[in-house]
XYZ file of C-alpha atoms in Angstrom:
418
model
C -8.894 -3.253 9.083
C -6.569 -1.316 6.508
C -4.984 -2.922 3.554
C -0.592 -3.033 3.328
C -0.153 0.522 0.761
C 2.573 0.636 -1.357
C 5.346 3.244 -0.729
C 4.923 6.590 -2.273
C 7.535 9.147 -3.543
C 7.221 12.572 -1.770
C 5.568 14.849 -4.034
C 8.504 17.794 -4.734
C 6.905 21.388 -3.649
C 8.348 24.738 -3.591
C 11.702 25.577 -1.474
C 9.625 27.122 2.181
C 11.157 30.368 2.974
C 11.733 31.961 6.476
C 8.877 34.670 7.173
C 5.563 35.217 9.093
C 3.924 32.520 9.958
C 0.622 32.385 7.672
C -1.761 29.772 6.581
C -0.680 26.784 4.411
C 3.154 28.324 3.996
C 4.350 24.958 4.663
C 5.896 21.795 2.973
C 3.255 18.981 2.447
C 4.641 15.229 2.494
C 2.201 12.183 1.690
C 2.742 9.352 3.978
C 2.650 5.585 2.836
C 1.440 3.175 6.034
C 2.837 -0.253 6.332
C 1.597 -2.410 8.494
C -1.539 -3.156 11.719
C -2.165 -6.092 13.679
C -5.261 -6.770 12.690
C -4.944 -9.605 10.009
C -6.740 -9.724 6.649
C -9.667 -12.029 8.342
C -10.059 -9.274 11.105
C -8.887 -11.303 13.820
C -6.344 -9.959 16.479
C -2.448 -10.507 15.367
C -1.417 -11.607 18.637
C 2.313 -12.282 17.457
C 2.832 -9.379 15.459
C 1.260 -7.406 18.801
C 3.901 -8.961 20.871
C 6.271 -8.245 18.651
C 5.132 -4.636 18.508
C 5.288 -4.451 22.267
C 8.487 -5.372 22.374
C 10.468 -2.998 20.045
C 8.322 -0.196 21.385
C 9.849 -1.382 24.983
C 13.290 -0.784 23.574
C 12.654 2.022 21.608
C 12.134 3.500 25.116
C 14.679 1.919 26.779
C 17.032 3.595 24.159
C 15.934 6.640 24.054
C 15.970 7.031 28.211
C 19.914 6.096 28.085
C 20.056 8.893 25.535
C 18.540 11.039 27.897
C 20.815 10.222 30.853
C 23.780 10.926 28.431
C 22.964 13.814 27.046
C 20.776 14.853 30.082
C 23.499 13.887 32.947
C 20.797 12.121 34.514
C 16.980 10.973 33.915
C 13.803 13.335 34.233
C 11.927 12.785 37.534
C 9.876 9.140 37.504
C 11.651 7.763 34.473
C 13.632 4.735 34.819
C 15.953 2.486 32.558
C 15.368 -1.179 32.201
C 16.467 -3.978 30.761
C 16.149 -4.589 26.829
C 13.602 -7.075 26.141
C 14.845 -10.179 23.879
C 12.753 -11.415 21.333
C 11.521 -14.391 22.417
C 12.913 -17.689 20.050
C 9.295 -18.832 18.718
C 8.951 -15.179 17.666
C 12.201 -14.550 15.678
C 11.320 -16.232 12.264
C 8.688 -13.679 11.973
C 10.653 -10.759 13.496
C 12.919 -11.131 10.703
C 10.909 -11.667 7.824
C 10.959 -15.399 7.024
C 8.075 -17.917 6.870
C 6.784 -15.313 3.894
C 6.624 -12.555 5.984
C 7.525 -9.115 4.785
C 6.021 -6.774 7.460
C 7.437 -5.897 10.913
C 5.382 -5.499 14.047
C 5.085 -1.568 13.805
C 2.860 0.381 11.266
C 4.980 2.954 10.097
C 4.374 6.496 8.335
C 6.966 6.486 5.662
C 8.044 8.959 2.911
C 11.692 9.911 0.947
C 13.668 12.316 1.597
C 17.451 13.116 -0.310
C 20.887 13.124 1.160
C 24.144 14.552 0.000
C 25.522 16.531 -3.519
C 24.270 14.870 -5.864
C 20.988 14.245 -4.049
C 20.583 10.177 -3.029
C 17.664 9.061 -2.278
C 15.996 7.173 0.705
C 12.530 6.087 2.166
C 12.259 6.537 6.056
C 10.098 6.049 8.969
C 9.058 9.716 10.523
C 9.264 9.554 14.086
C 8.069 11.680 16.677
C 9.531 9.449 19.135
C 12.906 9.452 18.222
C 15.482 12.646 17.149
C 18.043 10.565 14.700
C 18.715 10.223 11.567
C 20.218 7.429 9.882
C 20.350 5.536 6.608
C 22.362 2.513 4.967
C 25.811 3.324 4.134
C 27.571 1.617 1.124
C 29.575 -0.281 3.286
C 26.856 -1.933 5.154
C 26.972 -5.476 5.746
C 23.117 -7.407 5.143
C 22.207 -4.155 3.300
C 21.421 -5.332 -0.305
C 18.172 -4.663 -0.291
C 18.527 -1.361 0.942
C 19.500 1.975 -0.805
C 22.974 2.960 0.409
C 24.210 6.654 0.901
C 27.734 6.834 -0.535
C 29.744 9.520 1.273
C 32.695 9.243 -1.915
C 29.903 10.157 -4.181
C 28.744 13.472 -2.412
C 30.968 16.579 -2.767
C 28.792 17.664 0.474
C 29.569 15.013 3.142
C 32.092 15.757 5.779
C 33.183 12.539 8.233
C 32.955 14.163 12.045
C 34.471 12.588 15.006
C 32.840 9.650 16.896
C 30.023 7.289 16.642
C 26.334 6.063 16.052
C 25.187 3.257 17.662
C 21.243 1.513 18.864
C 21.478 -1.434 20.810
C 18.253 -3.762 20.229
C 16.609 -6.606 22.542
C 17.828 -9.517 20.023
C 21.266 -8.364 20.599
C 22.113 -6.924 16.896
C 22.663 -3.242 16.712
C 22.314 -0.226 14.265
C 25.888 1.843 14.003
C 28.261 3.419 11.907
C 29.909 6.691 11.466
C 28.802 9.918 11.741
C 28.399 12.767 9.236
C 27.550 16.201 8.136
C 25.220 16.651 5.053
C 23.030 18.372 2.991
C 19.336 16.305 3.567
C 16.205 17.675 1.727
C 12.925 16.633 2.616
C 9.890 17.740 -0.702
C 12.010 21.080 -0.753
C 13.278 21.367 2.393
C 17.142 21.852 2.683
C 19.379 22.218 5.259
C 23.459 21.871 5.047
C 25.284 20.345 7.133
C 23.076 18.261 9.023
C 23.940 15.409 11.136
C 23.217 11.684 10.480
C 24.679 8.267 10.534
C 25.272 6.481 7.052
C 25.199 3.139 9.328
C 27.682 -0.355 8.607
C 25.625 -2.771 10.410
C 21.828 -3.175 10.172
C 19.660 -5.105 13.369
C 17.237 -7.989 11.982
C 14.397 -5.498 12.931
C 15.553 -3.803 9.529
C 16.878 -5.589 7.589
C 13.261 -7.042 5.971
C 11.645 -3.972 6.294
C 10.723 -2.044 2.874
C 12.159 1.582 4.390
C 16.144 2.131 4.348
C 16.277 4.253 7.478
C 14.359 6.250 10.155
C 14.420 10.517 10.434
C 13.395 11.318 14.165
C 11.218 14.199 15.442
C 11.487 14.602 18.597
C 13.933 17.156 20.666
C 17.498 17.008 20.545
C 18.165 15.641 23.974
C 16.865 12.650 22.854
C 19.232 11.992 20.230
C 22.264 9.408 20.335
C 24.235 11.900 18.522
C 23.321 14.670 20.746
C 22.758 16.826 17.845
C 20.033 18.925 16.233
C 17.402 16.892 14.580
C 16.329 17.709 10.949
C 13.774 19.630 11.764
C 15.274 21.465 14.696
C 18.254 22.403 12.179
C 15.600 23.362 9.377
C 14.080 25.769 12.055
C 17.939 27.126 13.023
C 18.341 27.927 9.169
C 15.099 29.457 8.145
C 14.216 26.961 5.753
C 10.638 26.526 7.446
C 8.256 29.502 7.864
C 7.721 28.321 11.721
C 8.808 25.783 14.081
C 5.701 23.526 13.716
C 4.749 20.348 11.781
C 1.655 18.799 11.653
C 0.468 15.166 10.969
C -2.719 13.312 9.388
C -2.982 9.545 9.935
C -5.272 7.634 8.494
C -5.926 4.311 6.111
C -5.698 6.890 3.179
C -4.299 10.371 2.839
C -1.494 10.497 5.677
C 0.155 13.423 5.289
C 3.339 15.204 7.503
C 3.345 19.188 6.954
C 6.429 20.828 7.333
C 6.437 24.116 8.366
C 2.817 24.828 10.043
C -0.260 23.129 9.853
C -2.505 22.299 6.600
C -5.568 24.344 7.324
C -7.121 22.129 4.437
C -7.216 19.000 6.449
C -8.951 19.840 10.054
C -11.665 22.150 11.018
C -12.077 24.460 13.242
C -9.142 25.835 15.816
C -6.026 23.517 17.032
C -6.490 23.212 21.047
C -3.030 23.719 22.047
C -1.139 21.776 24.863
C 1.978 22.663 27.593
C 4.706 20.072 27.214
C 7.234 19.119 29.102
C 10.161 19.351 26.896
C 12.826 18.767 29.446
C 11.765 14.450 28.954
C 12.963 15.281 25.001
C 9.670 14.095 24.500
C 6.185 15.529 22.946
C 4.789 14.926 26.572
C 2.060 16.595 27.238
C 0.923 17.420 30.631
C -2.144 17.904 33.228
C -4.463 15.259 31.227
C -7.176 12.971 31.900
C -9.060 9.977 30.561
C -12.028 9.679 29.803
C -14.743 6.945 28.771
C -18.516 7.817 28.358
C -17.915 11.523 29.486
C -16.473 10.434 32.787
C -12.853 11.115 34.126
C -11.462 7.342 34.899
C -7.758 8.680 34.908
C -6.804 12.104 36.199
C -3.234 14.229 36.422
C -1.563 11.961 33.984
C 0.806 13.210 31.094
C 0.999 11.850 27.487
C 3.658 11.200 24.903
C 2.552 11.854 21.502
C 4.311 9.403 19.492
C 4.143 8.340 15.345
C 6.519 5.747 15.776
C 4.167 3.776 18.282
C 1.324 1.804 16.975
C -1.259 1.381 19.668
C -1.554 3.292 22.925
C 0.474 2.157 26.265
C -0.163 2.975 30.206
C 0.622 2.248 33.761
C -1.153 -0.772 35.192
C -4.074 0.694 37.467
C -4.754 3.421 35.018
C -5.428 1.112 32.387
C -7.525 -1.329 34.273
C -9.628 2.124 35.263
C -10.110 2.767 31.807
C -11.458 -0.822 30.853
C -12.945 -0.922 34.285
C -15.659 1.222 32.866
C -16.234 -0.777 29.374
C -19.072 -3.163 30.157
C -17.920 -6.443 29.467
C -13.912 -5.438 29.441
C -11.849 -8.309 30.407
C -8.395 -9.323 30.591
C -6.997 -10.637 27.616
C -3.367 -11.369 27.935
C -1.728 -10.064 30.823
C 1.931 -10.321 29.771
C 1.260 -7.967 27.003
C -1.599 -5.755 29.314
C -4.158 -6.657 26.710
C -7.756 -6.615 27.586
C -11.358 -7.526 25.244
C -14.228 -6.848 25.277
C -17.526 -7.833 22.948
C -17.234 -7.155 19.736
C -21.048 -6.282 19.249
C -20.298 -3.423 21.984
C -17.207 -1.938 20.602
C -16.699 1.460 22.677
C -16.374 4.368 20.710
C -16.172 6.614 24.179
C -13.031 6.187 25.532
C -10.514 9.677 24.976
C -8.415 11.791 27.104
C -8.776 15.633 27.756
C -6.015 17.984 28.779
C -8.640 20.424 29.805
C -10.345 21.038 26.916
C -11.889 19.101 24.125
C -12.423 15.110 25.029
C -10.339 13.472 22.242
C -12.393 10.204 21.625
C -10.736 7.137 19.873
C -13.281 5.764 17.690
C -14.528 2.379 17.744
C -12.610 1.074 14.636
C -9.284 2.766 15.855
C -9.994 1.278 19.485
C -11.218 -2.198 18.025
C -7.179 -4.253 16.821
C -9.522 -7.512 16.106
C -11.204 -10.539 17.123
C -9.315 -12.975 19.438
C -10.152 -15.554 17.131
C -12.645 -16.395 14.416
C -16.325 -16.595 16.415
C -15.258 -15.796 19.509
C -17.034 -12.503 19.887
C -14.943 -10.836 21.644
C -12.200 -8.095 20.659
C -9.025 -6.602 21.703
C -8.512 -3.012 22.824
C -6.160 -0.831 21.621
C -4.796 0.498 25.030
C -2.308 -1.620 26.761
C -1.080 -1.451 30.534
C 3.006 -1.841 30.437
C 5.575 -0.291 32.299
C 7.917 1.468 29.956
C 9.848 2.944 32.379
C 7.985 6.411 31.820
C 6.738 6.563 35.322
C 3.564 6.929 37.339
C 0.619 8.573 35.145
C 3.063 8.423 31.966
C 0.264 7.258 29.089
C 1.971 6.354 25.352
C -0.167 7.788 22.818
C 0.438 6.370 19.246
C -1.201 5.831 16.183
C -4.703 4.594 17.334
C -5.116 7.644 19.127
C -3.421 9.824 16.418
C -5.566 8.695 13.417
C -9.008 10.018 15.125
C -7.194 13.406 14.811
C -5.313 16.444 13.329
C -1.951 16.591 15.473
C -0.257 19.553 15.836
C 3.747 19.450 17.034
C 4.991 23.265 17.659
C 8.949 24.159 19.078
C 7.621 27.744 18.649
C 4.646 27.147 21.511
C 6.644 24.143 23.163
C 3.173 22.935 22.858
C 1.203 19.820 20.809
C -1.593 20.421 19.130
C -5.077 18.694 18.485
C -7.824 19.275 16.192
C -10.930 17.782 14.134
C -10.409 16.061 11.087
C -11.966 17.809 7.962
């Protein structure tokens, strides 16, 4: 279990300049993490979890009627659903009251600048998402927010149409869109798109970070546009088209630009992707517990913005169908436990390779309750509308280690922490 960290300021680094790719060339961002659902006892957070499951649901949902938009229809096996609502004994805590300050999702945030003078902003990076968006000045429920005000940047130019995310509870995130200048620790690109957004959902509005900068491809974006990095990449402000991520309790850190040689050892295995989902989904994978293929020909989305790990119905069950002792937990949310004295530390997946195991604290969210022995498991069966085989691979699988996210190989990237 992981204590709540403060927010931390990006620490400002030298302007990256087009050019070979070489060692270390890039921009290195430390990452502030927000939130688990284990609680401070170690039990199992079984509220926050559903809560989780939700907006990671209609996260999904969102981005899959982005993709039919900007797509003209939906890769093969994907299929849009309904939002989810948040259910009324849930919504005090979904919004912050009864004391609450933390959300359901444990987010990697950092600042970034937007706009001439620079104003500055904490977001959420995203690999699941390709927006970016911040509180505008004239955003109603926004006060606690910082607010990007376009009359006070000699940069910003108003374009034609609209920003707008639909959520389950029915409130929304939209507003305007513009053209800017955005730097992120020395990166700068002009004239990049984002939404200064009016209106704010309840899923934000408590939250300590003012807006969200996507990484993902463009055809998953709402405002079918370039994300930052894809227009940092168009501009040469990056020495190559790759960023690369460290999780963990301490230490996070996003590179921009290449990989940070200084924090995994040995050689990056490198991955196909499909990039025509506007996803990091990699393909022709397996998984594994105790050496053994449980799961075979399945693909997997590589997502920061998801806290646990997500899959289809009978490939979960395979999985925990090999833990001894694995048991269902809570099958509305596709939860299983197991004993906590027998924690596995042998489930992975392999894309032909390396196994990638998940180790026992990343695979272990917390007792069920207080002396009950057993614990829940970090994978999750739920249909996300992904498809047959489709596996959602988030933070517990990211934090065991170094992830690698390339446009210039169309590839993702793993390799052992240092």
């Amino acid at each position: 279990m992981f204590s709540k960290a403060s927010l931390v300021a990006l620490t400002l680094a030298l302007m990256a300049v087009a050019g070979p790719v070489a060692p270390n060339t890039g921009i290195r961002i430390p990452l502030s993490k927000r939130s688990i659902l284990t609680r401070s006892d170690g039990t199992f957070d079984s509220d926050k979890a559903a809560l989780e499951q939700i907006r990671v649901h209609n996260k999904y949902q969102k981005n899959l009627r982005n993709l039919q938009a900007n797509l003209g229809h939906l890769p093969e096996g994907f299929t849009i659903k309904d939002f989810k609502p948040i259910p009324q004994g849930l919504k005090k805590r979904a919004n912050g009251s009864e004391g609450l300050t933390d959300q359901a999702e444990e987010l990697w945030t950092g600042s970034i600048t937007i706009g001439t003078p620079a104003q500055g902003f904490t977001v959420d990076f995203d690999t699941g998402s390709s927006d970016l968006w911040v509180p505008s000045s004239d955003c109603n429920g926004c006060s606690s927010k910082k607010q990007y005000d376009a009359s006070s940047s000699s940069t910003g130019q108003k374009q034609s149409g609209s920003f707008e995310i639909q959520y389950g509870d029915g409130s929304t995130v939209q507003g305007d869109v513009y053209t800017e200048t955005v730097t992120v620790a020395g990166i700068t690109v002009t004239d990049q798109y984002f939404s200064p957004v009016t209106t704010l959902s309840s899923e934000f509005q408590s939250s300590p970070e003012d807006g969200l900068l996507g990484l993902a491809f463009p055809a998953l974006s709402n405002l079918n546009q370039n994300p930052f990095f894809n227009t940092a990449i168009k501009q040469g402000a990056v020495a190559s088209g790759e960023f690369g991520f460290k999780l963990a309790s301490s230490g996070s850190v996003l590179y921009l630009g290449g990989t940070d040689s200084s924090l995994f050892s040995g050689n990056i295995e490198y991955h196909d992707i499909d990039s025509s989902t506007g996803f990091w989904q990699a393909t022709g994978g397996s998984a594994v517990v105790g050496g053994q293929e449980v799961a075979s020909g399945i693909s997997t989305i590589i997502d920061s913005g998801t806290t646990i790990m997500y899959g289809p119905q009978s490939q979960v069950q395979a999985v925990y169908n090999s833990i001894n002792g694995a048991q269902v937990y809570d099958s509305t949310q596709g939860l299983w436990s197991f004993p906590c004295n027998s924690v596995p530390s042998d489930v992975g997946f392999s894309w032909g390779g390396s196994t990638w195991t998940i180790s026992a604290d990343n695979f272990n969210l917390g007792e069920t309750e207080s002396g009950s022995g057993e614990c829940v498991g970090s994978l999750a069966a739920q249909d996300l509308g992904l498809g047959n085989g489709v596996f959602l691979l988030g933070d517990s699988f990211m934090k065991n280690v170094y992830t690698s996210f390339s446009f210039d190989k169309t590839a993702v990237g793993f390799a052992k922490l240092a």
